[in-house]
PDB file of C-alpha atoms in Angstrom:
ATOM      1  CA  MET A   1     -16.089 -15.911 -18.467  1.00  0.00           C
ATOM      2  CA  ALA A   2     -14.368 -12.747 -17.276  1.00  0.00           C
ATOM      3  CA  SER A   3     -13.455 -10.326 -20.043  1.00  0.00           C
ATOM      4  CA  SER A   4     -10.568  -7.894 -20.453  1.00  0.00           C
ATOM      5  CA  SER A   5     -12.823  -4.843 -20.811  1.00  0.00           C
ATOM      6  CA  SER A   6     -11.650  -1.601 -19.232  1.00  0.00           C
ATOM      7  CA  VAL A   7     -12.116  -1.163 -15.509  1.00  0.00           C
ATOM      8  CA  ALA A   8     -13.027   2.435 -16.332  1.00  0.00           C
ATOM      9  CA  ASP A   9     -16.533   1.216 -17.120  1.00  0.00           C
ATOM     10  CA  MET A  10     -17.931   0.698 -13.631  1.00  0.00           C
ATOM     11  CA  THR A  11     -21.597   0.573 -14.642  1.00  0.00           C
ATOM     12  CA  GLY A  12     -23.751  -2.169 -13.196  1.00  0.00           C
ATOM     13  CA  PRO A  13     -23.589  -3.864  -9.786  1.00  0.00           C
ATOM     14  CA  SER A  14     -20.228  -4.897  -8.352  1.00  0.00           C
ATOM     15  CA  PHE A  15     -19.105  -7.193  -5.550  1.00  0.00           C
ATOM     16  CA  CYS A  16     -15.990  -6.032  -3.712  1.00  0.00           C
ATOM     17  CA  VAL A  17     -13.823  -7.505  -0.954  1.00  0.00           C
ATOM     18  CA  VAL A  18     -11.267  -5.468   0.991  1.00  0.00           C
ATOM     19  CA  THR A  19      -8.972  -7.067   3.563  1.00  0.00           C
ATOM     20  CA  GLY A  20      -7.326  -5.137   6.368  1.00  0.00           C
ATOM     21  CA  ALA A  21     -10.185  -2.663   6.072  1.00  0.00           C
ATOM     22  CA  SER A  22     -10.329  -1.518   9.694  1.00  0.00           C
ATOM     23  CA  GLN A  23      -7.706   1.227   9.472  1.00  0.00           C
ATOM     24  CA  GLY A  24      -5.146   3.070   7.374  1.00  0.00           C
ATOM     25  CA  ILE A  25      -4.854   2.266   3.695  1.00  0.00           C
ATOM     26  CA  GLY A  26      -7.513  -0.459   3.818  1.00  0.00           C
ATOM     27  CA  ARG A  27     -10.105   1.883   5.270  1.00  0.00           C
ATOM     28  CA  ALA A  28      -9.209   4.653   2.833  1.00  0.00           C
ATOM     29  CA  ILE A  29      -9.402   2.351  -0.209  1.00  0.00           C
ATOM     30  CA  SER A  30     -12.748   0.974   0.953  1.00  0.00           C
ATOM     31  CA  ILE A  31     -14.218   4.456   1.235  1.00  0.00           C
ATOM     32  CA  GLU A  32     -12.771   5.595  -2.092  1.00  0.00           C
ATOM     33  CA  ILE A  33     -13.808   2.591  -4.189  1.00  0.00           C
ATOM     34  CA  ALA A  34     -17.300   2.591  -2.636  1.00  0.00           C
ATOM     35  CA  LYS A  35     -17.910   5.967  -4.298  1.00  0.00           C
ATOM     36  CA  CYS A  36     -17.507   4.327  -7.719  1.00  0.00           C
ATOM     37  CA  PHE A  37     -20.152   1.639  -7.403  1.00  0.00           C
ATOM     38  CA  TYR A  38     -23.577   1.569  -9.011  1.00  0.00           C
ATOM     39  CA  PRO A  39     -26.885   0.456  -7.428  1.00  0.00           C
ATOM     40  CA  GLY A  40     -27.063  -3.175  -6.389  1.00  0.00           C
ATOM     41  CA  SER A  41     -23.412  -3.357  -5.366  1.00  0.00           C
ATOM     42  CA  LEU A  42     -22.154  -5.258  -2.323  1.00  0.00           C
ATOM     43  CA  MET A  43     -18.989  -4.829  -0.274  1.00  0.00           C
ATOM     44  CA  LEU A  44     -17.384  -7.264   2.168  1.00  0.00           C
ATOM     45  CA  LEU A  45     -14.869  -5.730   4.567  1.00  0.00           C
ATOM     46  CA  LEU A  46     -12.511  -8.007   6.495  1.00  0.00           C
ATOM     47  CA  ALA A  47     -10.161  -7.378   9.429  1.00  0.00           C
ATOM     48  CA  ARG A  48      -9.722  -8.473  13.032  1.00  0.00           C
ATOM     49  CA  ASN A  49     -11.039  -5.347  14.772  1.00  0.00           C
ATOM     50  CA  TYR A  50     -14.840  -5.450  14.484  1.00  0.00           C
ATOM     51  CA  GLN A  51     -15.393  -2.041  16.067  1.00  0.00           C
ATOM     52  CA  GLU A  52     -13.057  -0.280  13.658  1.00  0.00           C
ATOM     53  CA  LEU A  53     -14.509  -2.270  10.748  1.00  0.00           C
ATOM     54  CA  SER A  54     -17.933  -0.921  11.703  1.00  0.00           C
ATOM     55  CA  ILE A  55     -16.627   2.628  11.324  1.00  0.00           C
ATOM     56  CA  THR A  56     -15.283   1.832   7.862  1.00  0.00           C
ATOM     57  CA  ALA A  57     -18.543   0.138   6.879  1.00  0.00           C
ATOM     58  CA  ASP A  58     -20.607   3.141   7.953  1.00  0.00           C
ATOM     59  CA  SER A  59     -18.398   5.374   5.807  1.00  0.00           C
ATOM     60  CA  CYS A  60     -18.892   3.148   2.733  1.00  0.00           C
ATOM     61  CA  GLU A  61     -22.630   2.457   2.971  1.00  0.00           C
ATOM     62  CA  SER A  62     -24.846   4.328   0.512  1.00  0.00           C
ATOM     63  CA  GLY A  63     -27.944   3.919  -1.584  1.00  0.00           C
ATOM     64  CA  ASN A  64     -25.792   2.167  -4.159  1.00  0.00           C
ATOM     65  CA  VAL A  65     -23.819  -0.111  -1.867  1.00  0.00           C
ATOM     66  CA  LYS A  66     -24.684  -2.551   0.897  1.00  0.00           C
ATOM     67  CA  VAL A  67     -21.715  -3.181   3.194  1.00  0.00           C
ATOM     68  CA  ILE A  68     -21.069  -6.313   5.231  1.00  0.00           C
ATOM     69  CA  HIS A  69     -18.159  -6.486   7.653  1.00  0.00           C
ATOM     70  CA  LYS A  70     -16.707  -9.567   9.258  1.00  0.00           C
ATOM     71  CA  SER A  71     -14.120  -9.866  11.998  1.00  0.00           C
ATOM     72  CA  VAL A  72     -11.629 -12.575  11.040  1.00  0.00           C
ATOM     73  CA  ASP A  73      -7.988 -13.426  11.632  1.00  0.00           C
ATOM     74  CA  LEU A  74      -6.940 -14.439   8.144  1.00  0.00           C
ATOM     75  CA  SER A  75      -3.659 -15.862   9.425  1.00  0.00           C
ATOM     76  CA  THR A  76      -5.546 -18.753  11.039  1.00  0.00           C
ATOM     77  CA  ALA A  77      -8.634 -18.982   8.806  1.00  0.00           C
ATOM     78  CA  SER A  78      -8.967 -22.215   6.848  1.00  0.00           C
ATOM     79  CA  GLU A  79      -9.944 -22.359   3.191  1.00  0.00           C
ATOM     80  CA  GLU A  80     -13.375 -23.570   4.324  1.00  0.00           C
ATOM     81  CA  ASP A  81     -13.676 -20.582   6.669  1.00  0.00           C
ATOM     82  CA  MET A  82     -12.831 -18.199   3.834  1.00  0.00           C
ATOM     83  CA  MET A  83     -15.327 -19.749   1.450  1.00  0.00           C
ATOM     84  CA  ASP A  84     -18.033 -19.653   4.123  1.00  0.00           C
ATOM     85  CA  ILE A  85     -17.362 -15.954   4.763  1.00  0.00           C
ATOM     86  CA  LEU A  86     -17.696 -15.172   1.055  1.00  0.00           C
ATOM     87  CA  LYS A  87     -20.828 -17.280   0.604  1.00  0.00           C
ATOM     88  CA  ASN A  88     -22.503 -15.888   3.729  1.00  0.00           C
ATOM     89  CA  ALA A  89     -21.904 -12.355   2.495  1.00  0.00           C
ATOM     90  CA  LEU A  90     -23.508 -13.300  -0.820  1.00  0.00           C
ATOM     91  CA  ALA A  91     -26.568 -14.913   0.759  1.00  0.00           C
ATOM     92  CA  GLY A  92     -29.681 -13.663  -1.003  1.00  0.00           C
ATOM     93  CA  TYR A  93     -27.729 -12.538  -4.069  1.00  0.00           C
ATOM     94  CA  GLN A  94     -27.336 -14.213  -7.449  1.00  0.00           C
ATOM     95  CA  ILE A  95     -23.627 -14.128  -8.228  1.00  0.00           C
ATOM     96  CA  ASN A  96     -24.222 -13.866 -11.968  1.00  0.00           C
ATOM     97  CA  ASN A  97     -26.191 -10.658 -11.384  1.00  0.00           C
ATOM     98  CA  PHE A  98     -22.942  -8.884 -10.534  1.00  0.00           C
ATOM     99  CA  LYS A  99     -21.169  -7.392 -13.523  1.00  0.00           C
ATOM    100  CA  ARG A 100     -17.769  -7.538 -11.855  1.00  0.00           C
ATOM    101  CA  ALA A 101     -16.030  -8.832  -8.748  1.00  0.00           C
ATOM    102  CA  LEU A 102     -13.110  -6.996  -7.179  1.00  0.00           C
ATOM    103  CA  ILE A 103     -10.774  -7.908  -4.338  1.00  0.00           C
ATOM    104  CA  PHE A 104      -8.209  -5.680  -2.649  1.00  0.00           C
ATOM    105  CA  HIS A 105      -5.564  -7.685  -0.813  1.00  0.00           C
ATOM    106  CA  ASN A 106      -4.462  -5.082   1.703  1.00  0.00           C
ATOM    107  CA  VAL A 107      -3.895  -7.184   4.830  1.00  0.00           C
ATOM    108  CA  GLY A 108      -0.295  -7.175   5.962  1.00  0.00           C
ATOM    109  CA  SER A 109       2.173  -6.705   8.805  1.00  0.00           C
ATOM    110  CA  LEU A 110       5.817  -5.677   9.233  1.00  0.00           C
ATOM    111  CA  GLY A 111       7.260  -8.768  10.870  1.00  0.00           C
ATOM    112  CA  ASN A 112      10.066  -8.890  13.409  1.00  0.00           C
ATOM    113  CA  LEU A 113      12.147  -5.704  13.157  1.00  0.00           C
ATOM    114  CA  ALA A 114      14.156  -6.495  16.281  1.00  0.00           C
ATOM    115  CA  ILE A 115      16.407  -9.126  14.771  1.00  0.00           C
ATOM    116  CA  GLU A 116      19.222  -8.851  12.284  1.00  0.00           C
ATOM    117  CA  THR A 117      18.706 -10.624   8.972  1.00  0.00           C
ATOM    118  CA  SER A 118      21.804 -12.744   9.581  1.00  0.00           C
ATOM    119  CA  ARG A 119      20.304 -13.975  12.871  1.00  0.00           C
ATOM    120  CA  MET A 120      16.864 -15.015  11.613  1.00  0.00           C
ATOM    121  CA  GLU A 121      16.212 -18.590  12.734  1.00  0.00           C
ATOM    122  CA  ASN A 122      12.810 -18.707  14.449  1.00  0.00           C
ATOM    123  CA  VAL A 123      11.016 -20.858  11.892  1.00  0.00           C
ATOM    124  CA  PRO A 124       7.644 -20.979  13.738  1.00  0.00           C
ATOM    125  CA  GLU A 125       7.644 -17.174  13.888  1.00  0.00           C
ATOM    126  CA  MET A 126       8.483 -16.947  10.198  1.00  0.00           C
ATOM    127  CA  ARG A 127       5.766 -19.457   9.302  1.00  0.00           C
ATOM    128  CA  LYS A 128       3.198 -17.437  11.229  1.00  0.00           C
ATOM    129  CA  TYR A 129       4.303 -14.280   9.449  1.00  0.00           C
ATOM    130  CA  TYR A 130       4.147 -15.868   6.018  1.00  0.00           C
ATOM    131  CA  ASP A 131       0.755 -17.386   6.808  1.00  0.00           C
ATOM    132  CA  LEU A 132      -0.799 -13.943   7.130  1.00  0.00           C
ATOM    133  CA  ASN A 133       1.228 -12.078   4.531  1.00  0.00           C
ATOM    134  CA  VAL A 134       1.592 -14.670   1.760  1.00  0.00           C
ATOM    135  CA  PHE A 135      -0.054 -18.065   2.161  1.00  0.00           C
ATOM    136  CA  LYS A 136      -3.478 -16.961   3.367  1.00  0.00           C
ATOM    137  CA  VAL A 137      -3.572 -14.140   0.828  1.00  0.00           C
ATOM    138  CA  ILE A 138      -3.140 -16.753  -1.885  1.00  0.00           C
ATOM    139  CA  SER A 139      -5.743 -19.007  -0.263  1.00  0.00           C
ATOM    140  CA  LEU A 140      -8.341 -16.232  -0.051  1.00  0.00           C
ATOM    141  CA  ASN A 141      -7.647 -15.236  -3.631  1.00  0.00           C
ATOM    142  CA  THR A 142      -8.226 -18.824  -4.731  1.00  0.00           C
ATOM    143  CA  GLN A 143     -11.586 -19.035  -2.944  1.00  0.00           C
ATOM    144  CA  PHE A 144     -12.574 -15.722  -4.525  1.00  0.00           C
ATOM    145  CA  LEU A 145     -11.699 -16.989  -8.009  1.00  0.00           C
ATOM    146  CA  LYS A 146     -13.557 -20.264  -7.460  1.00  0.00           C
ATOM    147  CA  LEU A 147     -16.734 -18.247  -6.981  1.00  0.00           C
ATOM    148  CA  PHE A 148     -16.339 -15.546  -9.607  1.00  0.00           C
ATOM    149  CA  GLU A 149     -13.847 -16.313 -12.349  1.00  0.00           C
ATOM    150  CA  ASP A 150     -16.217 -18.120 -14.700  1.00  0.00           C
ATOM    151  CA  VAL A 151     -19.403 -16.329 -13.642  1.00  0.00           C
ATOM    152  CA  VAL A 152     -19.065 -12.540 -13.750  1.00  0.00           C
ATOM    153  CA  GLU A 153     -18.085 -10.418 -16.741  1.00  0.00           C
ATOM    154  CA  GLN A 154     -14.983  -8.982 -15.124  1.00  0.00           C
ATOM    155  CA  VAL A 155     -12.655  -9.988 -12.267  1.00  0.00           C
ATOM    156  CA  VAL A 156     -10.304  -7.383 -10.797  1.00  0.00           C
ATOM    157  CA  ILE A 157      -7.540  -8.136  -8.291  1.00  0.00           C
ATOM    158  CA  VAL A 158      -5.491  -5.449  -6.538  1.00  0.00           C
ATOM    159  CA  ASN A 159      -2.542  -6.440  -4.377  1.00  0.00           C
ATOM    160  CA  ILE A 160      -1.297  -3.704  -2.072  1.00  0.00           C
ATOM    161  CA  THR A 161       2.431  -4.157  -2.383  1.00  0.00           C
ATOM    162  CA  SER A 162       5.459  -2.001  -1.575  1.00  0.00           C
ATOM    163  CA  LEU A 163       8.682  -0.652  -3.006  1.00  0.00           C
ATOM    164  CA  CYS A 164      10.186  -3.229  -0.625  1.00  0.00           C
ATOM    165  CA  ALA A 165       8.880  -5.962  -2.947  1.00  0.00           C
ATOM    166  CA  ILE A 166      11.411  -4.931  -5.585  1.00  0.00           C
ATOM    167  CA  LYS A 167      14.076  -3.074  -3.590  1.00  0.00           C
ATOM    168  CA  PRO A 168      15.763  -4.453  -0.449  1.00  0.00           C
ATOM    169  CA  MET A 169      15.498  -2.381   2.727  1.00  0.00           C
ATOM    170  CA  GLY A 170      17.984  -3.112   5.492  1.00  0.00           C
ATOM    171  CA  GLY A 171      16.315  -4.321   8.677  1.00  0.00           C
ATOM    172  CA  MET A 172      13.117  -5.474   6.953  1.00  0.00           C
ATOM    173  CA  ALA A 173      13.885  -8.992   5.731  1.00  0.00           C
ATOM    174  CA  TYR A 174      10.518 -10.330   6.867  1.00  0.00           C
ATOM    175  CA  TYR A 175       8.587  -7.587   5.139  1.00  0.00           C
ATOM    176  CA  CYS A 176      10.654  -7.374   1.943  1.00  0.00           C
ATOM    177  CA  SER A 177      10.751 -11.116   1.323  1.00  0.00           C
ATOM    178  CA  ALA A 178       7.032 -11.569   1.942  1.00  0.00           C
ATOM    179  CA  LYS A 179       6.086  -8.612  -0.261  1.00  0.00           C
ATOM    180  CA  ALA A 180       8.330  -9.960  -3.024  1.00  0.00           C
ATOM    181  CA  ALA A 181       6.820 -13.452  -2.825  1.00  0.00           C
ATOM    182  CA  ARG A 182       3.285 -12.105  -2.727  1.00  0.00           C
ATOM    183  CA  GLU A 183       3.811  -9.756  -5.672  1.00  0.00           C
ATOM    184  CA  MET A 184       5.405 -12.478  -7.782  1.00  0.00           C
ATOM    185  CA  TYR A 185       2.439 -14.756  -7.136  1.00  0.00           C
ATOM    186  CA  PHE A 186       0.107 -12.109  -8.534  1.00  0.00           C
ATOM    187  CA  ARG A 187       2.398 -11.457 -11.489  1.00  0.00           C
ATOM    188  CA  VAL A 188       2.382 -15.153 -12.363  1.00  0.00           C
ATOM    189  CA  LEU A 189      -1.397 -15.251 -11.977  1.00  0.00           C
ATOM    190  CA  ALA A 190      -1.701 -12.292 -14.350  1.00  0.00           C
ATOM    191  CA  GLU A 191       0.577 -14.051 -16.823  1.00  0.00           C
ATOM    192  CA  GLU A 192      -1.633 -17.143 -16.786  1.00  0.00           C
ATOM    193  CA  LYS A 193      -5.037 -15.470 -16.590  1.00  0.00           C
ATOM    194  CA  LYS A 194      -5.143 -12.832 -19.297  1.00  0.00           C
ATOM    195  CA  ASN A 195      -8.873 -12.361 -18.744  1.00  0.00           C
ATOM    196  CA  ILE A 196      -8.356 -11.066 -15.190  1.00  0.00           C
ATOM    197  CA  LYS A 197      -7.254  -7.534 -14.351  1.00  0.00           C
ATOM    198  CA  VAL A 198      -4.376  -7.749 -11.850  1.00  0.00           C
ATOM    199  CA  LEU A 199      -2.675  -4.689 -10.358  1.00  0.00           C
ATOM    200  CA  ASN A 200       0.202  -4.577  -7.864  1.00  0.00           C
ATOM    201  CA  TYR A 201      -0.162  -1.128  -6.291  1.00  0.00           C
ATOM    202  CA  SER A 202       2.611   0.337  -4.130  1.00  0.00           C
ATOM    203  CA  PRO A 203       1.110   3.124  -1.987  1.00  0.00           C
ATOM    204  CA  GLY A 204       4.320   4.952  -1.096  1.00  0.00           C
ATOM    205  CA  PRO A 205       5.318   6.004   2.446  1.00  0.00           C
ATOM    206  CA  VAL A 206       1.986   6.385   4.221  1.00  0.00           C
ATOM    207  CA  GLU A 207       1.160   7.858   7.610  1.00  0.00           C
ATOM    208  CA  THR A 208      -0.121   4.748   9.395  1.00  0.00           C
ATOM    209  CA  ALA A 209       0.518   2.853  12.634  1.00  0.00           C
ATOM    210  CA  MET A 210       3.209   0.889  10.800  1.00  0.00           C
ATOM    211  CA  ILE A 211       5.463   3.956  10.763  1.00  0.00           C
ATOM    212  CA  GLU A 212       5.365   4.201  14.554  1.00  0.00           C
ATOM    213  CA  ASN A 213       6.023   0.460  14.793  1.00  0.00           C
ATOM    214  CA  VAL A 214       9.192   0.857  12.754  1.00  0.00           C
ATOM    215  CA  LEU A 215      10.412   3.732  14.916  1.00  0.00           C
ATOM    216  CA  GLU A 216       9.698   1.815  18.112  1.00  0.00           C
ATOM    217  CA  GLU A 217      10.886  -1.664  17.146  1.00  0.00           C
ATOM    218  CA  ALA A 218      13.563  -1.446  14.449  1.00  0.00           C
ATOM    219  CA  ILE A 219      17.118  -2.179  15.565  1.00  0.00           C
ATOM    220  CA  ASN A 220      18.564  -1.273  12.183  1.00  0.00           C
ATOM    221  CA  LYS A 221      19.923   2.274  12.517  1.00  0.00           C
ATOM    222  CA  ASN A 222      19.574   3.188   8.843  1.00  0.00           C
ATOM    223  CA  LEU A 223      15.965   1.983   8.788  1.00  0.00           C
ATOM    224  CA  ARG A 224      15.076   4.136  11.793  1.00  0.00           C
ATOM    225  CA  GLU A 225      16.796   7.123  10.226  1.00  0.00           C
ATOM    226  CA  VAL A 226      14.895   6.729   6.942  1.00  0.00           C
ATOM    227  CA  PHE A 227      11.503   6.612   8.661  1.00  0.00           C
ATOM    228  CA  THR A 228      12.425   9.375  11.116  1.00  0.00           C
ATOM    229  CA  SER A 229      13.278  11.539   8.115  1.00  0.00           C
ATOM    230  CA  PHE A 230       9.942  10.756   6.475  1.00  0.00           C
ATOM    231  CA  LYS A 231       8.113  11.755   9.637  1.00  0.00           C
ATOM    232  CA  ASN A 232      10.122  14.886  10.462  1.00  0.00           C
ATOM    233  CA  GLN A 233      10.061  16.245   6.912  1.00  0.00           C
ATOM    234  CA  GLY A 234       6.314  15.771   6.567  1.00  0.00           C
ATOM    235  CA  THR A 235       6.712  13.616   3.460  1.00  0.00           C
ATOM    236  CA  LEU A 236       4.416  10.825   4.626  1.00  0.00           C
ATOM    237  CA  LEU A 237       1.264  10.476   2.551  1.00  0.00           C
ATOM    238  CA  LYS A 238      -2.208  10.507   4.053  1.00  0.00           C
ATOM    239  CA  PRO A 239      -4.028   7.186   3.504  1.00  0.00           C
ATOM    240  CA  GLU A 240      -6.847   8.893   1.605  1.00  0.00           C
ATOM    241  CA  VAL A 241      -4.356  10.506  -0.815  1.00  0.00           C
ATOM    242  CA  THR A 242      -2.754   7.246  -1.894  1.00  0.00           C
ATOM    243  CA  ALA A 243      -6.154   5.533  -1.917  1.00  0.00           C
ATOM    244  CA  ARG A 244      -7.394   8.054  -4.475  1.00  0.00           C
ATOM    245  CA  LYS A 245      -4.325   7.367  -6.625  1.00  0.00           C
ATOM    246  CA  CYS A 246      -4.900   3.606  -6.371  1.00  0.00           C
ATOM    247  CA  VAL A 247      -8.498   3.905  -7.540  1.00  0.00           C
ATOM    248  CA  ALA A 248      -7.512   6.363 -10.287  1.00  0.00           C
ATOM    249  CA  VAL A 249      -4.897   3.920 -11.611  1.00  0.00           C
ATOM    250  CA  LEU A 250      -7.438   1.121 -11.476  1.00  0.00           C
ATOM    251  CA  LEU A 251     -10.101   3.072 -13.352  1.00  0.00           C
ATOM    252  CA  ALA A 252      -7.667   4.322 -15.991  1.00  0.00           C
ATOM    253  CA  ALA A 253      -6.805   0.649 -16.668  1.00  0.00           C
ATOM    254  CA  LYS A 254      -3.580   1.507 -18.466  1.00  0.00           C
ATOM    255  CA  PHE A 255      -1.411  -0.876 -16.440  1.00  0.00           C
ATOM    256  CA  SER A 256      -0.086  -4.081 -17.947  1.00  0.00           C
ATOM    257  CA  PRO A 257      -1.101  -7.446 -16.394  1.00  0.00           C
ATOM    258  CA  GLY A 258       0.353  -7.726 -12.891  1.00  0.00           C
ATOM    259  CA  GLU A 259       2.303  -4.484 -13.256  1.00  0.00           C
ATOM    260  CA  HIS A 260       3.903  -2.881 -10.190  1.00  0.00           C
ATOM    261  CA  VAL A 261       2.566   0.681 -10.099  1.00  0.00           C
ATOM    262  CA  ASP A 262       3.912   3.060  -7.455  1.00  0.00           C
ATOM    263  CA  TYR A 263       2.135   6.128  -6.078  1.00  0.00           C
ATOM    264  CA  PHE A 264       4.909   8.291  -7.531  1.00  0.00           C
ATOM    265  CA  ASP A 265       4.655   6.813 -11.017  1.00  0.00           C
ATOM    266  CA  ASP A 266       2.966   8.882 -13.702  1.00  0.00           C
ATOM    267  CA  GLU A 267      -0.547   7.702 -14.548  1.00  0.00           C
TER     268      GLU A 267
END
């Protein structure tokens, strides 16, 4: 059974999954957390772009860590697909030989920025968005727990969330509502499963492709002005900077179960 011991003790082999690992925050977190692992550890990196995943994998591989990367569209993957991906990555390994299992739920998208909140009505589009950003995140997390919860000493779950999960942002109803739903799921999970370490980490405004998407697609004037200001003032964070903070928060293990921790919060 998983214990509540401090994440700061990273000795022994670990198994780690990172979604959305082909670029931006996902790539940076993969590289940063890989530095913490001891010999015998295994990483599974997931995203759609296989070529970019390969670059991330090469940056994570070391004498301590074997890295497997798999191209998958999680928005359409079935629960059976997800379980098969996990089991195939673990082929040749005894699960109970891992001291801990970690998963970073980083996959995510912005949604439709070209429609006013009061005019949202395309239910198929919304379903597709929620599939990737909420439903399939929950499904993957469930498959992960089926394999590890009662086997390894420690289970650690990190949900990459956003300030938008707790504060509304005009023009981003898709994104805000999905982030809020996703974060609340993990908070409820943490409430129920006291033996699992659950962190909701908000990375702050980060210099990624999403910023350009907002500037190109958003019809909400205030939203464009906010992100234009971030870009022009040079206040956007580099992915590797917020990734280091995420891992530091995780290792310090001072957060309460399911707590929302922002990059700008004191450690």
